[in-house]
Amino acid sequence: MRIRHPEKINKPANPIKKKPEWIRSKLINSQEFFLTKTIVNQNKLKTVCQEANCPNITECWSKRHATFLIMGDTCTRACAFCDVITGKPKPLDPLEPYKISSAVKKLNLKHAVITSVDRDDLDDGGAKHFHDVIIETRKNNSNTTIEALTPDFLRKGDSYEIVIKAKPDVFNHNIETVPSLYRKVRPGSRYFASLELLKNAKKIDKNIFTKSGLMVGLGESKNEILQVMDDLKSAEVDFLTIGQYLQPSVKHHPLDRYYYPEEFEELKVSAKAKGFLLVSSSPLTRSSYHADEDFTKLQKKRINQTNAQSIG
Ligand code: SF4
């Protein structure tokens, strides 16, 4: 059997806390769920829904909404919160842009979310491949909007620019946690590099919607969350998602606590007050959860904002 996280073998075991009653995945076993599964399997695609063991999979797949994981299933980073396999990845699949494009067509997606593992082994971090997947997907699905949920392309210079040049409708990069926890939770990443990436994406293309996500329950304080909101706002991020961290195994970063649903509401109010165009905050919010409906909301909010500014 393949060991999913070889780097965590010698880590101490952190017992998993029992989930509260408000963290329950919806059990929907619809035909649509199996159709999504069939299309994903037939095209030999990877999804973050499966690889990260997402609690929303039955709900999302029942709406034919799957988030594609490109550039393989093996990540070169070893984040302490993530369940995606770590190790040495295989070479890129040159046919992947066509496979993704074809799956988006078969699923008849209105909004496609494409994400990837970190590929620190590649000179450009996989930016060109990401670009090619976006371009090919758009070519065959002209009515589908595209959300690119990218790695940080750390130490890969300006390689990320090619992803933005492919003009995804949403450029999404998750900040994940507060800066004081980066060393433990995201040891291979840098908080300010992630912020810079989001800021630069907006600088390069003002029309692009930028989006970022934060997990809570890792041991951060409320003040630290508010500071991250301020930092993301300064980077002109449009859309913020906030969800509960769920500890994937005893070898992962220990869960500090489960936030109450009311606390997610409070965080939403704070983030809205700071001026984000859209905020999604709930225990089961994930970066790609309800991404299609939220994209429609983003478009409407921008139109309303532009109208209000022109009247003012
Ligand atoms: S929330 Fe995102 S990752 Fe989870 S099942 Fe839905 S689409 Fe997949």
Coordinates of C-alpha atoms and ligand atoms in Angstrom, one line a residue:
M1 CA 0.0 0.0 0.0
R2 CA 1.3 3.5 -0.9
I3 CA 2.1 5.6 2.2
R4 CA 0.3 8.9 1.6
H5 CA 2.6 11.1 3.8
P6 CA 6.0 9.6 4.3
E7 CA 7.3 12.8 5.9
K8 CA 4.8 12.4 8.7
I9 CA 5.7 8.9 9.8
N10 CA 7.8 10.0 12.7
K11 CA 5.5 12.8 13.8
P12 CA 3.7 12.4 17.2
A13 CA 0.1 11.2 17.0
N14 CA -2.5 13.8 17.7
P15 CA -5.9 12.2 18.6
I16 CA -8.8 13.4 16.5
K17 CA -11.5 15.3 18.3
K18 CA -15.1 14.2 17.9
K19 CA -17.0 16.3 15.3
P20 CA -19.8 18.4 16.7
E21 CA -23.3 17.9 15.3
W22 CA -23.1 20.9 13.0
I23 CA -20.2 19.3 11.0
R24 CA -22.1 16.6 9.2
S25 CA -21.8 16.0 5.5
K26 CA -25.1 15.8 3.6
L27 CA -25.8 12.2 2.4
I28 CA -27.2 12.6 -1.1
N29 CA -26.9 9.5 -3.2
S30 CA -28.3 10.8 -6.5
Q31 CA -27.9 9.6 -10.0
E32 CA -26.1 12.8 -10.8
F33 CA -23.5 11.9 -8.2
F34 CA -22.7 8.6 -10.0
L35 CA -22.7 10.4 -13.3
T36 CA -20.0 12.8 -12.1
K37 CA -18.1 9.8 -10.7
T38 CA -18.3 8.0 -14.0
I39 CA -17.1 11.0 -16.0
V40 CA -14.2 11.6 -13.6
N41 CA -13.2 7.9 -13.7
Q42 CA -13.6 7.4 -17.5
N43 CA -11.4 10.4 -18.2
K44 CA -8.9 9.2 -15.6
L45 CA -9.0 12.6 -13.8
K46 CA -8.0 13.5 -10.3
T47 CA -10.2 15.7 -8.2
V48 CA -9.3 17.5 -5.0
C49 CA -12.8 16.4 -3.7
Q50 CA -11.4 12.8 -3.5
E51 CA -7.7 13.5 -2.9
A52 CA -8.4 15.9 0.0
N53 CA -11.2 13.7 1.3
C54 CA -13.6 16.7 1.2
P55 CA -16.7 16.4 3.4
N56 CA -18.9 18.1 0.8
I57 CA -18.4 15.5 -2.0
T58 CA -21.8 14.0 -2.0
E59 CA -23.5 17.4 -2.2
C60 CA -21.2 18.9 -4.8
W61 CA -21.0 15.9 -7.1
S62 CA -24.8 15.6 -7.0
K63 CA -24.8 19.0 -8.6
R64 CA -22.1 17.8 -11.1
H65 CA -19.6 20.1 -9.4
A66 CA -16.2 18.6 -9.2
T67 CA -12.9 20.4 -8.7
F68 CA -10.2 19.1 -11.0
L69 CA -6.8 18.4 -9.6
I70 CA -4.2 18.8 -12.4
M71 CA -0.5 17.9 -12.6
G72 CA -0.9 14.6 -10.8
D73 CA -2.0 13.5 -7.4
T74 CA 1.4 13.9 -5.7
C75 CA 2.4 17.2 -4.1
T76 CA 6.0 18.3 -3.5
R77 CA 5.1 20.3 -0.4
A78 CA 4.3 18.7 3.0
C79 CA 1.7 21.0 4.5
A80 CA 0.6 19.8 7.9
F81 CA -3.1 20.3 7.3
C82 CA -3.5 18.7 3.9
D83 CA -4.4 15.1 2.9
V84 CA -3.2 15.2 -0.7
I85 CA -0.4 12.6 -1.2
T86 CA 3.2 13.9 -0.8
G87 CA 6.3 12.7 -2.6
K88 CA 8.0 12.7 -6.0
P89 CA 5.4 13.4 -8.7
K90 CA 5.3 11.8 -12.2
P91 CA 6.0 13.8 -15.4
L92 CA 3.1 16.0 -16.6
D93 CA 0.5 14.5 -18.8
P94 CA 0.5 16.4 -22.1
L95 CA -3.0 15.2 -22.8
E96 CA -4.4 16.6 -19.6
P97 CA -5.6 19.9 -21.1
Y98 CA -7.8 17.9 -23.5
K99 CA -9.0 15.5 -20.8
I100 CA -10.1 18.4 -18.6
S101 CA -11.7 20.2 -21.4
S102 CA -13.7 17.1 -22.4
A103 CA -14.8 16.4 -18.9
V104 CA -16.0 20.0 -18.5
K105 CA -18.1 19.5 -21.6
K106 CA -19.6 16.2 -20.5
L107 CA -20.5 17.6 -17.1
N108 CA -21.9 20.7 -18.9
L109 CA -20.3 22.9 -16.3
K110 CA -21.3 26.5 -16.0
H111 CA -18.3 27.3 -13.9
A112 CA -15.2 25.0 -13.7
V113 CA -12.7 25.1 -10.9
I114 CA -9.3 23.8 -11.7
T115 CA -6.6 23.4 -9.1
S116 CA -3.3 21.6 -8.8
V117 CA -0.7 20.1 -6.5
D118 CA 2.5 22.1 -5.9
R119 CA 5.1 21.2 -8.5
D120 CA 8.3 22.6 -7.0
D121 CA 10.2 20.1 -9.2
L122 CA 9.3 22.0 -12.4
D123 CA 11.2 25.1 -13.5
D124 CA 8.0 27.2 -13.8
G125 CA 6.0 25.4 -11.0
G126 CA 3.7 24.1 -13.7
A127 CA 2.4 27.6 -14.7
K128 CA 2.6 26.9 -18.4
H129 CA 0.6 23.6 -18.0
F130 CA -2.0 25.4 -15.9
H131 CA -2.3 28.0 -18.7
D132 CA -2.7 25.3 -21.3
V133 CA -5.5 23.6 -19.4
I134 CA -7.4 26.9 -19.1
I135 CA -7.0 27.8 -22.8
E136 CA -8.0 24.3 -24.0
T137 CA -11.0 24.2 -21.6
R138 CA -12.2 27.6 -22.8
K139 CA -11.8 26.6 -26.4
N140 CA -14.4 23.9 -26.2
N141 CA -16.6 25.4 -23.5
S142 CA -17.1 29.0 -24.5
N143 CA -19.9 29.5 -22.0
T144 CA -18.1 28.1 -19.1
T145 CA -16.4 30.5 -16.6
I146 CA -13.1 29.3 -15.3
E147 CA -11.7 29.6 -11.8
A148 CA -7.9 28.8 -11.3
L149 CA -7.1 27.8 -7.8
T150 CA -3.3 27.9 -8.0
P151 CA -0.3 27.1 -5.9
D152 CA 2.0 30.0 -4.8
F153 CA 4.7 29.4 -7.5
L154 CA 7.2 30.2 -4.8
R155 CA 10.8 30.8 -6.1
K156 CA 9.5 30.5 -9.7
G157 CA 10.0 34.2 -10.5
D158 CA 7.2 35.6 -12.6
S159 CA 6.1 32.3 -14.0
Y160 CA 2.6 32.8 -12.5
E161 CA 2.0 35.6 -15.0
I162 CA 1.3 33.1 -17.7
V163 CA -1.7 31.7 -15.7
I164 CA -3.2 35.2 -15.5
K165 CA -2.5 35.8 -19.2
A166 CA -4.8 32.8 -19.9
K167 CA -7.6 35.0 -18.3
P168 CA -9.3 32.8 -15.8
D169 CA -12.5 34.5 -14.6
V170 CA -11.4 34.0 -11.0
F171 CA -7.8 33.8 -9.8
N172 CA -7.9 31.9 -6.5
H173 CA -5.0 31.3 -4.1
N174 CA -5.6 30.2 -0.5
I175 CA -3.7 32.0 2.2
E176 CA -4.9 29.0 4.4
T177 CA -3.8 30.3 7.9
V178 CA -2.4 33.2 9.9
P179 CA 1.3 34.1 9.6
S180 CA 2.3 32.9 13.1
L181 CA 1.2 29.3 12.2
Y182 CA 2.9 29.2 8.8
R183 CA 6.1 27.5 10.1
K184 CA 4.1 24.6 11.5
V185 CA 1.1 24.4 9.2
R186 CA 2.6 25.5 5.8
P187 CA 6.3 25.1 6.3
G188 CA 7.2 25.2 2.6
S189 CA 5.3 28.4 2.0
R190 CA 5.6 32.1 2.8
Y191 CA 2.7 34.2 4.0
F192 CA 3.9 37.4 2.3
A193 CA 4.7 35.6 -0.9
S194 CA 1.1 34.3 -1.1
L195 CA -0.2 37.8 -0.4
E196 CA 2.1 39.2 -3.1
L197 CA 0.8 36.7 -5.6
L198 CA -2.8 37.8 -5.0
K199 CA -1.9 41.4 -5.2
N200 CA 0.1 41.0 -8.4
A201 CA -2.7 39.0 -10.1
K202 CA -5.1 42.0 -9.5
K203 CA -2.4 44.5 -10.6
I204 CA -1.9 42.6 -13.9
D205 CA -5.6 42.3 -14.7
K206 CA -8.1 44.5 -12.9
N207 CA -11.0 42.7 -14.4
I208 CA -10.1 39.4 -12.8
F209 CA -11.9 38.4 -9.6
T210 CA -9.4 37.4 -6.9
K211 CA -10.3 35.0 -4.2
S212 CA -8.6 33.5 -1.1
G213 CA -9.5 31.1 1.6
L214 CA -8.7 30.7 5.3
M215 CA -9.1 27.7 7.6
V216 CA -9.9 28.3 11.3
G217 CA -9.4 25.9 14.2
L218 CA -5.7 25.5 13.8
G219 CA -4.8 27.5 16.9
E220 CA -5.1 31.1 15.6
S221 CA -6.6 34.0 17.6
K222 CA -9.5 36.1 16.5
N223 CA -7.2 39.2 16.2
E224 CA -4.9 37.3 13.9
I225 CA -7.9 36.4 11.7
L226 CA -8.9 40.0 11.5
Q227 CA -5.3 40.9 10.6
V228 CA -5.4 38.4 7.7
M229 CA -8.6 40.0 6.5
D230 CA -6.9 43.4 6.5
D231 CA -3.9 42.0 4.6
L232 CA -6.1 40.3 2.0
K233 CA -8.1 43.5 1.6
S234 CA -4.9 45.5 1.1
A235 CA -4.0 43.0 -1.6
E236 CA -7.4 43.9 -3.2
V237 CA -8.9 40.4 -2.9
D238 CA -12.5 40.4 -3.8
F239 CA -13.8 37.2 -2.3
L240 CA -12.9 35.6 1.0
T241 CA -13.9 32.0 2.1
I242 CA -13.6 30.9 5.7
G243 CA -14.1 27.3 6.8
Q244 CA -13.4 24.9 9.7
Y245 CA -10.1 22.9 9.6
L246 CA -10.8 19.2 9.8
Q247 CA -7.8 17.1 10.9
P248 CA -7.3 14.4 8.2
S249 CA -5.4 11.9 10.4
V250 CA -3.6 11.6 13.7
K251 CA -0.3 12.5 12.0
H252 CA -1.7 15.9 10.8
H253 CA -1.6 19.2 12.6
P254 CA -3.7 18.9 15.7
L255 CA -7.1 20.5 15.6
D256 CA -7.2 23.3 18.2
R257 CA -11.0 23.6 18.3
Y258 CA -14.3 23.6 16.4
Y259 CA -15.7 27.0 15.9
Y260 CA -19.5 27.4 16.5
P261 CA -21.7 28.3 13.6
E262 CA -22.4 31.7 15.2
E263 CA -18.6 32.5 15.2
F264 CA -18.5 31.9 11.4
E265 CA -21.4 34.4 11.1
E266 CA -19.4 36.9 13.2
L267 CA -16.4 36.4 11.0
K268 CA -18.6 37.0 8.0
V269 CA -19.9 40.3 9.4
S270 CA -16.4 41.4 10.2
A271 CA -15.1 40.6 6.7
K272 CA -18.0 42.3 5.0
A273 CA -17.4 45.4 7.1
K274 CA -13.9 45.4 5.8
G275 CA -15.3 45.7 2.3
F276 CA -14.8 42.3 0.6
L277 CA -17.1 42.0 -2.4
L278 CA -18.2 38.6 -1.2
V279 CA -17.7 36.5 1.9
S280 CA -18.5 32.8 2.4
S281 CA -18.1 31.7 6.0
S282 CA -19.5 28.5 7.5
P283 CA -18.1 25.3 9.1
L284 CA -18.2 23.4 5.8
T285 CA -17.1 26.3 3.5
R286 CA -14.3 25.2 1.3
S287 CA -12.5 27.2 -1.4
S288 CA -14.5 25.6 -4.2
Y289 CA -17.8 25.0 -2.3
H290 CA -20.7 26.6 -4.2
A291 CA -18.1 28.2 -6.5
D292 CA -20.6 28.4 -9.4
E293 CA -23.4 30.2 -7.5
D294 CA -20.9 32.4 -5.8
F295 CA -19.4 33.5 -9.1
T296 CA -22.8 34.7 -10.3
K297 CA -23.1 36.6 -7.0
L298 CA -19.7 38.2 -7.5
Q299 CA -20.6 39.4 -11.0
K300 CA -23.8 41.0 -9.7
K301 CA -22.0 42.6 -6.8
R302 CA -19.4 44.1 -9.1
I303 CA -22.1 45.5 -11.4
N304 CA -24.0 47.0 -8.4
Q305 CA -20.8 48.5 -7.1
T306 CA -19.9 50.0 -10.4
N307 CA -23.4 51.5 -10.8
A308 CA -23.3 52.9 -7.2
Q309 CA -19.9 54.5 -8.0
S310 CA -21.1 56.1 -11.2
I311 CA -24.1 57.5 -9.4
G312 CA -22.0 58.8 -6.5
Ligands
SF4_1 S1 -16.2 21.8 -1.7 FE1 -14.8 21.7 -3.4 S2 -13.4 20.1 -3.0 FE2 -15.2 19.8 -1.7 S3 -16.5 18.4 -2.9 FE3 -17.1 20.5 -3.3 S4 -16.0 21.0 -5.2 FE4 -15.0 19.2 -4.3

